[in-house]
Coordinates of C-alpha atoms in Angstrom, one line a residue:
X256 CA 30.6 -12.7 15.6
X257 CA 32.2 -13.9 12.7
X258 CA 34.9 -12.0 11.2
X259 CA 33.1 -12.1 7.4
X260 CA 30.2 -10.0 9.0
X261 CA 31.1 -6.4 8.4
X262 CA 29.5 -3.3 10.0
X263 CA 27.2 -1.3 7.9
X264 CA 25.2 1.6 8.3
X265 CA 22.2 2.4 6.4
X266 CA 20.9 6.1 5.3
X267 CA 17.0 5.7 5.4
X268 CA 15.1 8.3 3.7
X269 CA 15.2 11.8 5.4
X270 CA 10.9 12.5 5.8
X271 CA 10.8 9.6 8.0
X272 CA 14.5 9.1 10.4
X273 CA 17.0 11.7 11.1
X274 CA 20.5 9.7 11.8
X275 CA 21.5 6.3 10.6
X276 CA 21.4 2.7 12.8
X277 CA 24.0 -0.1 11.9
X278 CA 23.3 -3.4 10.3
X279 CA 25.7 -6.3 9.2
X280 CA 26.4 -7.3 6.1
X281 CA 26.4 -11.2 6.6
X282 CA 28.6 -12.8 3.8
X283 CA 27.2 -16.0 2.8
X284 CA 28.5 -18.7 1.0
X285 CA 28.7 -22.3 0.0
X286 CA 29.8 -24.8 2.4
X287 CA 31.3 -28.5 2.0
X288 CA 29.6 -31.2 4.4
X289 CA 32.8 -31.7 5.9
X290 CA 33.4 -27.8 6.8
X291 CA 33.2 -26.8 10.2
X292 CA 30.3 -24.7 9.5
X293 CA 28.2 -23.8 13.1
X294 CA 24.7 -23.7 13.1
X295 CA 24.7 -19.8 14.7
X296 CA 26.5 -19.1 11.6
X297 CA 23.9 -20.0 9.0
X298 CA 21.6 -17.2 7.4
X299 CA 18.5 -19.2 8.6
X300 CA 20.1 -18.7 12.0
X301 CA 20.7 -15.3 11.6
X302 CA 17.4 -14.6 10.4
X303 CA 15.5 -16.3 12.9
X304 CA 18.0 -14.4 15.7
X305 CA 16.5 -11.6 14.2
X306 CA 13.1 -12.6 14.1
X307 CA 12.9 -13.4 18.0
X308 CA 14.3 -10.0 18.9
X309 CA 12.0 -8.8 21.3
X310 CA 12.9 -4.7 19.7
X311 CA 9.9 -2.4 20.0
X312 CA 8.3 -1.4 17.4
X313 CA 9.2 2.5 16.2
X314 CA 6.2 5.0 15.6
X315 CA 6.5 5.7 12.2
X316 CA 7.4 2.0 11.4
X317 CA 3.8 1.0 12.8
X318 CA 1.8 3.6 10.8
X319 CA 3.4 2.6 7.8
X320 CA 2.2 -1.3 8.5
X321 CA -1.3 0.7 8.9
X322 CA -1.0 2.4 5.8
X323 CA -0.2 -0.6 4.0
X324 CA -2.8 -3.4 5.8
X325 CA -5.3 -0.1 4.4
X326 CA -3.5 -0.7 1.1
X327 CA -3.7 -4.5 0.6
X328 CA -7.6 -4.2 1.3
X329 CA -8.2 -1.4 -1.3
X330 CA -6.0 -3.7 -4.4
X331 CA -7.8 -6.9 -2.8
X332 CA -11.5 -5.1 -2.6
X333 CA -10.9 -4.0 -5.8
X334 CA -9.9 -7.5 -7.4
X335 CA -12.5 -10.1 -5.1
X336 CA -15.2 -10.0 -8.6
X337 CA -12.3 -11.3 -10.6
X338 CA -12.3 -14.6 -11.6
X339 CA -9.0 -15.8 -10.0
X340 CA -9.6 -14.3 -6.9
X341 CA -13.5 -16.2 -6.9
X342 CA -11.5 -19.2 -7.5
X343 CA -9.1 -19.2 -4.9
X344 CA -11.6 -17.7 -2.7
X345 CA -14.0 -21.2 -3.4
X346 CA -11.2 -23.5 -2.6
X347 CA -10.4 -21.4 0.8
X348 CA -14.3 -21.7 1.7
X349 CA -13.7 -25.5 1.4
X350 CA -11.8 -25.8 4.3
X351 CA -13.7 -25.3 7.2
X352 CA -11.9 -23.6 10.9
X353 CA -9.6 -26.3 12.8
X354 CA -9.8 -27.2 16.5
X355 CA -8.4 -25.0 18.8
X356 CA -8.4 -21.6 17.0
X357 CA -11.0 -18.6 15.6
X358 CA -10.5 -19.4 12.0
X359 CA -9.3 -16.5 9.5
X360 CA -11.4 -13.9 7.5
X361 CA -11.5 -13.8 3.8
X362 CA -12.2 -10.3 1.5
X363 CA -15.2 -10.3 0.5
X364 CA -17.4 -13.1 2.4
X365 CA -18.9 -13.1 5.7
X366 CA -17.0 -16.5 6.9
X367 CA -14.0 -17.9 8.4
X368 CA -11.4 -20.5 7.3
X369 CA -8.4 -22.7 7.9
X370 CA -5.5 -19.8 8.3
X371 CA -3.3 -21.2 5.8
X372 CA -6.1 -21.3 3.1
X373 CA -7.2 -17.9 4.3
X374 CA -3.5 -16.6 3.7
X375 CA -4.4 -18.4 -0.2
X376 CA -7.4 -16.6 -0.6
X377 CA -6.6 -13.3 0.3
X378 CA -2.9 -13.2 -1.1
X379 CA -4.6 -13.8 -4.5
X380 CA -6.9 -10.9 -3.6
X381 CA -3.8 -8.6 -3.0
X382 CA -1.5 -9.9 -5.9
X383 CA -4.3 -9.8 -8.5
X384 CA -4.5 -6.5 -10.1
X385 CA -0.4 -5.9 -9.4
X386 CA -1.6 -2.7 -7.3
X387 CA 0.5 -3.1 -3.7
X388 CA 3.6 -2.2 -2.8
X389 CA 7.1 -3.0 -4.1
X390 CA 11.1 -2.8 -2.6
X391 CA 13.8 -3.3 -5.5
X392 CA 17.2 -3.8 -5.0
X393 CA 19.6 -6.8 -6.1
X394 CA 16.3 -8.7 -6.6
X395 CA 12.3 -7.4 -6.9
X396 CA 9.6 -8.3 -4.2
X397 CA 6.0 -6.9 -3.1
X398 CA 6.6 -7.0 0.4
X399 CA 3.2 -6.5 1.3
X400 CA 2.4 -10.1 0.3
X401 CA 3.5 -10.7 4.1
X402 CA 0.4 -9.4 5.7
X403 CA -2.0 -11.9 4.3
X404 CA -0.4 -15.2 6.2
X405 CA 0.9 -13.3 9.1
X406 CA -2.6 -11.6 9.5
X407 CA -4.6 -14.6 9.1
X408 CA -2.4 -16.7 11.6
X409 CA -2.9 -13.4 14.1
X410 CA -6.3 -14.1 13.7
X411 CA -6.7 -17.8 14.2
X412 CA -4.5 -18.2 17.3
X413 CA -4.9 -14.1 18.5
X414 CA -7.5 -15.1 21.2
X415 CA -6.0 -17.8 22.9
X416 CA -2.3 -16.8 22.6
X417 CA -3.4 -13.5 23.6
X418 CA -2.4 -11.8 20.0
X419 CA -3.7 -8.7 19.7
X420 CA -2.8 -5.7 17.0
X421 CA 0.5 -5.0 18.5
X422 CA 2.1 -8.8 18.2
X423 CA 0.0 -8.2 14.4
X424 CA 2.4 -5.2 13.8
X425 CA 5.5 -6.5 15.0
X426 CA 4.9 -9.6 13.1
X427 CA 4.4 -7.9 9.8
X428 CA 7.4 -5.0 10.4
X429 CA 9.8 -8.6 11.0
X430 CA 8.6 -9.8 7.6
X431 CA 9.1 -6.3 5.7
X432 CA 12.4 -6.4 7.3
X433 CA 13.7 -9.9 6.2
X434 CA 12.6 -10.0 2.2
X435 CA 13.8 -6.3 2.3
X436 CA 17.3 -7.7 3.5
X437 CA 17.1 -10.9 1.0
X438 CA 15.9 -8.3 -1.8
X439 CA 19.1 -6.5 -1.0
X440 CA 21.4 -9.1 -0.7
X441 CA 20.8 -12.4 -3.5
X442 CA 19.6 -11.7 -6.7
X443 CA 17.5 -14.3 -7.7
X444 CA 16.0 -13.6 -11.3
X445 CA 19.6 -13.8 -13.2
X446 CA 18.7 -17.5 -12.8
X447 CA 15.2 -17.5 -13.6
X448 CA 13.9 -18.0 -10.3
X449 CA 11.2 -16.3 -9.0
X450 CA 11.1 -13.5 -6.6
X451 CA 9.1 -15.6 -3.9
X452 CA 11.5 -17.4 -3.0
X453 CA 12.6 -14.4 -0.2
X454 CA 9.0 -14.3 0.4
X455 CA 8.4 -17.7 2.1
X456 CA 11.8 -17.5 4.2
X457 CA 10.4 -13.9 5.5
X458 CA 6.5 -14.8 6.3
X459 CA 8.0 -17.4 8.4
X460 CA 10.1 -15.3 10.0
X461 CA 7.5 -12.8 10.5
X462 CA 5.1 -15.8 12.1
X463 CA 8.1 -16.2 14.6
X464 CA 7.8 -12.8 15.4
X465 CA 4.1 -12.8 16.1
X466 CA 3.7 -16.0 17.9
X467 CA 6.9 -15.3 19.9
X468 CA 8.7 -18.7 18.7
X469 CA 12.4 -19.6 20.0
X470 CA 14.8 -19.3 17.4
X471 CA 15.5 -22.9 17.0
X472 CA 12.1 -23.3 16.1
X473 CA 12.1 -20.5 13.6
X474 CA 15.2 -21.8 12.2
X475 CA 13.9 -24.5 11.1
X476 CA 10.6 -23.1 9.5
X477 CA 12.2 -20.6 7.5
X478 CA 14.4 -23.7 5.9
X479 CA 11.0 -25.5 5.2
X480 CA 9.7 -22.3 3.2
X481 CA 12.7 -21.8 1.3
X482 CA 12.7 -25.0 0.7
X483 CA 9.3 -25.2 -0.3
X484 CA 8.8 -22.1 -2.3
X485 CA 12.0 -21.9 -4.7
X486 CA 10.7 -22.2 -8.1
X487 CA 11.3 -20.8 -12.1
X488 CA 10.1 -17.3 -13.1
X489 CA 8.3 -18.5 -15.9
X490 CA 5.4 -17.3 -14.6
X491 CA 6.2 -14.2 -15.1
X492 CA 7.0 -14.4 -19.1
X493 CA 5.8 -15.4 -22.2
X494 CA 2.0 -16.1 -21.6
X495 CA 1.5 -14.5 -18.1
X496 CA -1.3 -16.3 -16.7
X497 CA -3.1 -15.8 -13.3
X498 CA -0.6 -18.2 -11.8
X499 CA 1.3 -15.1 -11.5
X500 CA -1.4 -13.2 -9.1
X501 CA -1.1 -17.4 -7.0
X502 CA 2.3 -17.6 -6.6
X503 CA 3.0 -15.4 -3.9
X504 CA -0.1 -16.8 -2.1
X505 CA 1.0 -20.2 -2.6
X506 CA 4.3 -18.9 -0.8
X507 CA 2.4 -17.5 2.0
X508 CA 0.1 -20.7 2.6
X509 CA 3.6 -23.0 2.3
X510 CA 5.1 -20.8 5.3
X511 CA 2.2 -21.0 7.5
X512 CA 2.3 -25.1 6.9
X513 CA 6.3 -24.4 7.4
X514 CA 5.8 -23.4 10.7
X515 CA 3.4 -25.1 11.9
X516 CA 5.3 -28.4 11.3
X517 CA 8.8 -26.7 12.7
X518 CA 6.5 -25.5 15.6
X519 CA 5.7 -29.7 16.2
X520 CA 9.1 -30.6 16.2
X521 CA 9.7 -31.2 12.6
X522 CA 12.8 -30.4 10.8
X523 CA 14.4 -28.7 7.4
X524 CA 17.4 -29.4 4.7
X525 CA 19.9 -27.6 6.6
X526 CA 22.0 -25.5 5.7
X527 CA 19.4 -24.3 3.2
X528 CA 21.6 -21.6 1.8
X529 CA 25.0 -22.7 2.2
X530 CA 24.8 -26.3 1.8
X531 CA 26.8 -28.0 -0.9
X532 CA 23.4 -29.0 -2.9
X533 CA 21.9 -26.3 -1.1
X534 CA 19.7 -23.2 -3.1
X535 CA 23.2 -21.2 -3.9
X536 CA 24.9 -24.1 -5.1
X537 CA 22.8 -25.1 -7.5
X538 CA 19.9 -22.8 -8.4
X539 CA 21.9 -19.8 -7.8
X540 CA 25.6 -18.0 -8.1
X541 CA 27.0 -21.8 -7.4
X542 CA 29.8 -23.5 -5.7
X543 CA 32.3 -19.8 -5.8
X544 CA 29.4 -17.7 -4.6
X545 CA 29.4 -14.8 -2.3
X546 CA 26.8 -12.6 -1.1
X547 CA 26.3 -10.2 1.4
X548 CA 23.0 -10.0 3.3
X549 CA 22.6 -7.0 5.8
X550 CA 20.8 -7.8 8.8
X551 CA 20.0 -5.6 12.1
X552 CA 22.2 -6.3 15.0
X553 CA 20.9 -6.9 18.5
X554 CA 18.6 -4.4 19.6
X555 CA 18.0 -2.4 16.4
X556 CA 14.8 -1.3 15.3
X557 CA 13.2 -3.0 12.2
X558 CA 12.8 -0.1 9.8
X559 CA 12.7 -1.8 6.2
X560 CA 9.2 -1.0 5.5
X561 CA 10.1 2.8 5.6
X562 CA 12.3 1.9 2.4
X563 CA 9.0 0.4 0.6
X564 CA 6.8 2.1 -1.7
X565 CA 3.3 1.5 -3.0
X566 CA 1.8 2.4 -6.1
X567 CA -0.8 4.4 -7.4
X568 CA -1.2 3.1 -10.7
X569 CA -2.2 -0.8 -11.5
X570 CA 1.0 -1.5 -13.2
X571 CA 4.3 -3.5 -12.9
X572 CA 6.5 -0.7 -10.1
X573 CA 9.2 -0.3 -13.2
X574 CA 6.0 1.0 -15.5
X575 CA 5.2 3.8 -12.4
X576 CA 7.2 6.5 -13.2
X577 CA 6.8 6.2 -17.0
X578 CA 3.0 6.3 -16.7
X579 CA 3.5 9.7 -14.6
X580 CA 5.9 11.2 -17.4
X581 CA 3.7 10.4 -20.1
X582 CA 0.9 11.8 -18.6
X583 CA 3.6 14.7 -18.4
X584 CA 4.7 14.8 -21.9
X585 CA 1.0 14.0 -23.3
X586 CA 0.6 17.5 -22.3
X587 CA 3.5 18.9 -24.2
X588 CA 2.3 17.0 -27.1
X589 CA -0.9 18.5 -26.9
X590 CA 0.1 22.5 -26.5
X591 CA 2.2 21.5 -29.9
X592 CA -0.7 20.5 -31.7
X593 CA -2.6 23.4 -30.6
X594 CA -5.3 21.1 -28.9
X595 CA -5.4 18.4 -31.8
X596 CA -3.5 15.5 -29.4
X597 CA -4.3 12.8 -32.1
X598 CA -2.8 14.4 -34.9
X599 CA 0.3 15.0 -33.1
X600 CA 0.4 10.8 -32.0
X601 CA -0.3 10.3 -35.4
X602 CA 2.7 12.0 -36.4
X603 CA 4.8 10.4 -34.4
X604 CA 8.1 8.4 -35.9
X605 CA 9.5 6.8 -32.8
X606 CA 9.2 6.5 -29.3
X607 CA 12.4 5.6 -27.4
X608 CA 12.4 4.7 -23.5
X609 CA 15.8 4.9 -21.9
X610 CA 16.0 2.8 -18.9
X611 CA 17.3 0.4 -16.7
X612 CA 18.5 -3.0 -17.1
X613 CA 15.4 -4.6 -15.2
X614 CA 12.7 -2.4 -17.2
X615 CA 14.0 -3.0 -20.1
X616 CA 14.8 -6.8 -20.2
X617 CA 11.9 -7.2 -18.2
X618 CA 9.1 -5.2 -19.7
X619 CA 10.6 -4.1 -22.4
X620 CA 11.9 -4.8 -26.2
X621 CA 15.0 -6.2 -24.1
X622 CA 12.7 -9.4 -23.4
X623 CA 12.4 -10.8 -26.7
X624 CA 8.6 -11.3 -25.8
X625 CA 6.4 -11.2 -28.9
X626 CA 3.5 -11.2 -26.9
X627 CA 4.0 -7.8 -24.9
X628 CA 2.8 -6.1 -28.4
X629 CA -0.1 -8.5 -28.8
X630 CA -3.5 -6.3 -28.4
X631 CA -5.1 -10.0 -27.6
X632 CA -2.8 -10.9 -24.5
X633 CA -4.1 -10.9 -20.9
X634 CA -4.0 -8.9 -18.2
X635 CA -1.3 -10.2 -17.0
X636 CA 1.0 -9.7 -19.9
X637 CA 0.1 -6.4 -20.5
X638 CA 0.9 -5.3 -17.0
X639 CA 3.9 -6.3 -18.0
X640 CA 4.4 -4.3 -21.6
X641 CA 6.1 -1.0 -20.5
X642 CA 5.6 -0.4 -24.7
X643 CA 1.6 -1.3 -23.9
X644 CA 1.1 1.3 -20.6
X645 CA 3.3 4.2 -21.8
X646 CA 1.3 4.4 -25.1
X647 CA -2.6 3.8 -23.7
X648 CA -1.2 6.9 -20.7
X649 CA 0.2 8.7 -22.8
X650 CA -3.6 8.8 -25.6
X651 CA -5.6 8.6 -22.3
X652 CA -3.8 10.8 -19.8
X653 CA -4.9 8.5 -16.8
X654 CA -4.4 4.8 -15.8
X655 CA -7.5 3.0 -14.6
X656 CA -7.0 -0.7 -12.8
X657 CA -9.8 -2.0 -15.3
X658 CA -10.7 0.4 -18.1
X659 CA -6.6 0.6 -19.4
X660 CA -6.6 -3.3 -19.6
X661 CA -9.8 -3.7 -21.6
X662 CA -9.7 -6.1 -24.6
X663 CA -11.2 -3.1 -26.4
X664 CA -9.2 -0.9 -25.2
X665 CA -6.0 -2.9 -25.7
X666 CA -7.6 -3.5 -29.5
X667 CA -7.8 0.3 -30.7
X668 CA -6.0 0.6 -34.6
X669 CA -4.4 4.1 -33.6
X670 CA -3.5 2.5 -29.8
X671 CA -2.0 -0.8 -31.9
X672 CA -0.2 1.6 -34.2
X673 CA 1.3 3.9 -31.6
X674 CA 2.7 0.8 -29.0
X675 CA 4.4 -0.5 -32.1
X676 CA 6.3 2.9 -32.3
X677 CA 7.8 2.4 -28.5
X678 CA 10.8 1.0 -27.7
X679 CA 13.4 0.3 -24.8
X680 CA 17.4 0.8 -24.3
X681 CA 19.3 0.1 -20.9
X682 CA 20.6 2.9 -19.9
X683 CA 24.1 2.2 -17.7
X684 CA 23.1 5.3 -15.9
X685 CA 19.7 4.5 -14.9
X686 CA 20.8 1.2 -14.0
X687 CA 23.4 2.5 -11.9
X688 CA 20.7 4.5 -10.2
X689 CA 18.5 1.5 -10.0
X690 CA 20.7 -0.7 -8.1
X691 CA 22.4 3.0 -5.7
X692 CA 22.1 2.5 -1.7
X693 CA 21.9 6.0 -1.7
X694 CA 18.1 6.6 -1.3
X695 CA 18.3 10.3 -2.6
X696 CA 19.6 8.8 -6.2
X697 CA 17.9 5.8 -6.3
X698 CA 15.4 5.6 -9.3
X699 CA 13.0 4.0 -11.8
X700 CA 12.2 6.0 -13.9
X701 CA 13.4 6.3 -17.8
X702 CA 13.8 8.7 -20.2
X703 CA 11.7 9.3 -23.0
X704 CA 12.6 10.5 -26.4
X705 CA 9.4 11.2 -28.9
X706 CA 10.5 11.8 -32.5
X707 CA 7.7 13.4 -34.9
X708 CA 8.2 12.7 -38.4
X709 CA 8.9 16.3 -39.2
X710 CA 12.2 15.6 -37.1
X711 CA 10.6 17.3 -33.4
X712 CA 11.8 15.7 -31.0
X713 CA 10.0 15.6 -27.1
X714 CA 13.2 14.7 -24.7
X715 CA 12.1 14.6 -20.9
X716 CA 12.5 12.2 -18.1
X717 CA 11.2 11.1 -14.6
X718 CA 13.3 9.7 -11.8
X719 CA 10.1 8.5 -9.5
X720 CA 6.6 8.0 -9.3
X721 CA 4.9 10.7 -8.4
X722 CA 3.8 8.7 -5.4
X723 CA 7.2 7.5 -4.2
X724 CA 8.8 9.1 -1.3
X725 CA 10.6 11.4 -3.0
X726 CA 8.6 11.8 -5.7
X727 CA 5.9 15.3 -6.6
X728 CA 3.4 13.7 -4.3
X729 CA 4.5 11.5 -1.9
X730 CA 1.8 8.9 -0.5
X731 CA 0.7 9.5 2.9
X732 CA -2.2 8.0 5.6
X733 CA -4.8 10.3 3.3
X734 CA -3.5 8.9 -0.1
X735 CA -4.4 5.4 1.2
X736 CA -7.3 6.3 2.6
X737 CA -8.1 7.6 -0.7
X738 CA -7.1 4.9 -2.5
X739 CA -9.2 2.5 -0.7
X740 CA -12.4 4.7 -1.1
X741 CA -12.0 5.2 -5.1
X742 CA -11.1 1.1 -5.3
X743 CA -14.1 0.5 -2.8
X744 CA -17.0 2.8 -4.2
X745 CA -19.9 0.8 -6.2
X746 CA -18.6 -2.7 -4.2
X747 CA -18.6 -2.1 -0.8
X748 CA -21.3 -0.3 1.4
X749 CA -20.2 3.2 2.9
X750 CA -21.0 1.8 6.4
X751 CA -18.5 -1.0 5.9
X752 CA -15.8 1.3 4.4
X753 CA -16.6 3.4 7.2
X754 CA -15.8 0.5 9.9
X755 CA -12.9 -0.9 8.4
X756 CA -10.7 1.8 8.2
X757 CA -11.5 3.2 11.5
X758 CA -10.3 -0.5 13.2
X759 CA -7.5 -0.3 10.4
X760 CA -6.5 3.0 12.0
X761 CA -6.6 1.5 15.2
X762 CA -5.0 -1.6 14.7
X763 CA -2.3 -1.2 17.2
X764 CA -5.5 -1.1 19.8
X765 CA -7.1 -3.6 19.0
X766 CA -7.4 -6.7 21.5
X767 CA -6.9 -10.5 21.0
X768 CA -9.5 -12.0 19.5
X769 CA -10.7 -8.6 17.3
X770 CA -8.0 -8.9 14.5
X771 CA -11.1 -10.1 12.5
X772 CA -12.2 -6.7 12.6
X773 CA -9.7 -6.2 9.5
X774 CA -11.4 -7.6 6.8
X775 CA -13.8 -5.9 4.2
X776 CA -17.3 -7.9 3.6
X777 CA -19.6 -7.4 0.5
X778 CA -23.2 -7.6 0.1
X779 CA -24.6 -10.6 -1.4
X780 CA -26.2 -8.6 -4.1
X781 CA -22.3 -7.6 -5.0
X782 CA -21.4 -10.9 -4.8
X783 CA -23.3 -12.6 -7.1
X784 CA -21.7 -10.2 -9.4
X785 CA -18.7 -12.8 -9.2
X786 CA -18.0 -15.6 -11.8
X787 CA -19.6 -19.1 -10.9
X788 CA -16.6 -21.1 -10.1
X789 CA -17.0 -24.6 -11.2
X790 CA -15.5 -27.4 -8.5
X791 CA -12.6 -28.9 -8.5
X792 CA -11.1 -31.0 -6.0
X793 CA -12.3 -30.0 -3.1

């Protein structure tokens, strides 16, 4: 062991362990060419160590992966009509099953594709409407987008490697685990990089896991996907376009390609951490950097998704709580106005959101970003206006996936009027709390502060969703069940809701060669619904 590594024990959240299991913190830094630096010692090596643990899976860590393979098919069910997700969808459908597997499923159709452009497809599908789930520590992530590769490699090789819902469930709880540890440990967005860059590194991990690869060979693939999946955040400012709902996918698809080359004897820029024009060096803290990265030891349990929360709302995770208190405070505003709601907004002088650092730079006045109080900007954008979502919730009450993004909703004069009114401040305290290990204090939430031009003022403020773990109403197998129904109903038949949540339920029984049981299908009737994609390439 090397004598940087330090013993650390984690605290997970009371409703689901009672105790505490030990992790090291691996520090990591830059390292000359001429350093004796051993190949055991580098984080790829670590993380692939970890990856080819053969540690059982524990209960409540495989009915969370349950609960959220049911989540990534309600957000992807809900999104496959949208044009980005047709689009992706078309180019998957262009690559017909290789040679020597089963092929992949992809939401929505009836057909089966190369795994890698399956793993495309259907991480667009998930990533669209901003809907899954999200861990944030040092840096942000949606760990969910593991499931899409590592499911659609399960299926592919499940039958003749004998991969059935068990190796599925191992493989995703290894890929929760890893971008959980990265989130926790190297911050990427204080240089502008985006948050998939821990995603490739862990879907290759987690496609270790599944197809029970040697740790050389996952070594190597998880230096490919790095590699191959660092890029700028830029896709996540200014205009936000749908390359934000691809980029993830992309990420996916690259680690699938990543290991199938290390798995043919192909090699990566090693060490692709540490090395002295490595991703720290230059694209990170540089040259004098030091992180710390906790890792399981040897025989632990990978718990991480039990740290991970979904959402209930179609929002950016940061814009979660504030939706929920301003659904809260709507009704305050409302019992002072004696039932008249609009005249109260319309009285209204300011609206401040106290917060922390990541809201507010990020969604918030703190961006600079002209565009998050433009009532023409997409989606996209708006998703990511914090001013934009607490104004619509707090005139609407509610938070629809579609209906809060319309152009005509967006466009209202008194909506217009009101967003212009809201405003961000970092808040040291709630970014204290943002960044706390303790998971009893750890929030992000804001507080809000409505002034009435008569001098009222409305002061109140919410640590966490109402769906987080500790929050009023805390997600459980029936809230995603839920979910899944209200995002399924007028696209896909009863009978098919019916059968994929019962083998969803069930994954951990089902056999190699019936992983394609966890897909959703539409009608063609519903399908024609979709925009015509004209061709590109392919």
């Amino acid at each position: 062991m090397n004598l940087a590594n330090v013993l650390h024990i984690t605290f997970w959240p009371k409703q689901f362990l009672v105790g505490r299991f030990f992790m090291f913190d691996h520090t990591v830094r830059v390292r000359k060419s001429a350093e004796d630096f051993p190949l055991t010692e580098h984080l790829a090596h670590k993380i692939a160590t970890v990856a080819a643990d053969p540690v059982p899976v524990e209960q409540p860590v495989a009915d969370m992966v349950v609960n959220r393979i049911i989540d990534n098919a309600a957000v992807a069910v809900a999104s496959v009509l949208r044009r980005p997700v047709s689009s992706a969808r078309a180019q998957a459908l262009s690559h017909r099953v290789p040679e020597g597997g089963q092929g992949s499923t992809v939401f929505g159709v009836d057909a089966k594709v190369s795994p890698e452009w399956a793993a495309w497809a259907n991480g667009v599908a998930v990533r669209e409407l901003d809907f899954h789930d999200t861990f944030l520590a040092a840096e942000y992530s949606h760990p969910g987008d593991n499931i899409p590769a590592i499911l659609a490699v399960a299926q592919h090789r499940g039958k003749d490697l004998g991969l059935g819902g068990a190796e599925l469930i191992r493989g995703i709880a290894t890929g929760y685990e890893i971008q959980v540890d990265l989130v926790r440990g190297i911050c990427l967005h204080k240089h502008r990089i985006d948050h998939v860059a821990h995603l490739g590194p862990s879907v290759a991990a987690g496609l270790g896991t599944l197809l029970n690869l040697d740790v050389g060979t996952v070594y190597q693939a998880i230096g490919q996907a790095l590699h191959t999946t660092t890029a700028t955040r830029q896709s996540r400012k200014g205009l936000i376009s749908s390359w934000k709902a691809h980029a993830p996918a992309f990420a996916g698809k690259m680690a699938i390609e990543a290991v199938d080359r290390a798995m043919r004897g192909e090699g990566a820029p090693a060490p692709i951490w540490e090395g002295e024009d490595g991703v720290i060096a230059w694209m990170l803290d540089g040259p004098e950097a030091n992180y710390t990265v906790p890792l399981p030891e040897p025989d632990e349990p990978k718990r991480a998704i039990l740290q991970t929360y979904t959402k209930e709302h179609s929002a950016e995770y940061q814009s979660q709580a504030p939706i929920d208190l301003a659904r809260a405070m709507r009704k305050q505003l409302e019992q002072h106005g004696g039932g008249d709601l609009r005249g109260v907004l319309d009285q209204v002088e300011s609206i401040v959101l106290h917060t922390s650092h990541h809201t507010h730079y990020v969604i918030g006045t703190g961006s600079g970003d002209p565009q998050k109080f433009d009532p023409t900007a997409s989606r996209e954008t708006l998703d990511h206006s914090v001013m934009y979502i607490f104004a619509v919730a707090l005139e609407d009450g509610m938070w629809h996936h579609e209906k809060s993004y319309a152009p005509e909703r967006a466009g209202r004069p008194e909506t217009v009027e009101l967003w212009k009114k809201v405003s961000t401040v970092e808040d040291p305290e709630w970014t204290r709390r943002y960044h706390s290990d303790d998971s009893d204090e750890k929030a992000f939430g804001a507080r809000a502060v409505i002034t009435l031009r008569d001098g009222t003022v409305f002061d109140e403020e919410l640590a966490v969703a109402d769906a987080h773990p500790l929050g009023a109403r805390p997600f459980e197998r029936a809230d995603y069940i839920r979910k899944f129904r209200i995002l399924a109903e007028g696209l896909v038949e009863d009978k098919e809701q019916d059968r994929f949540l019962e083998a969803a339920e069930n994954t951990a029984e089902l056999s190699a060669g019936e992983l394609d049981q966890l897909t959703v299908t539409f009608s063609e009737d519903v399908l024609q619904r979709a925009p015509v994609i004209p061709r590109g390439v392919f």
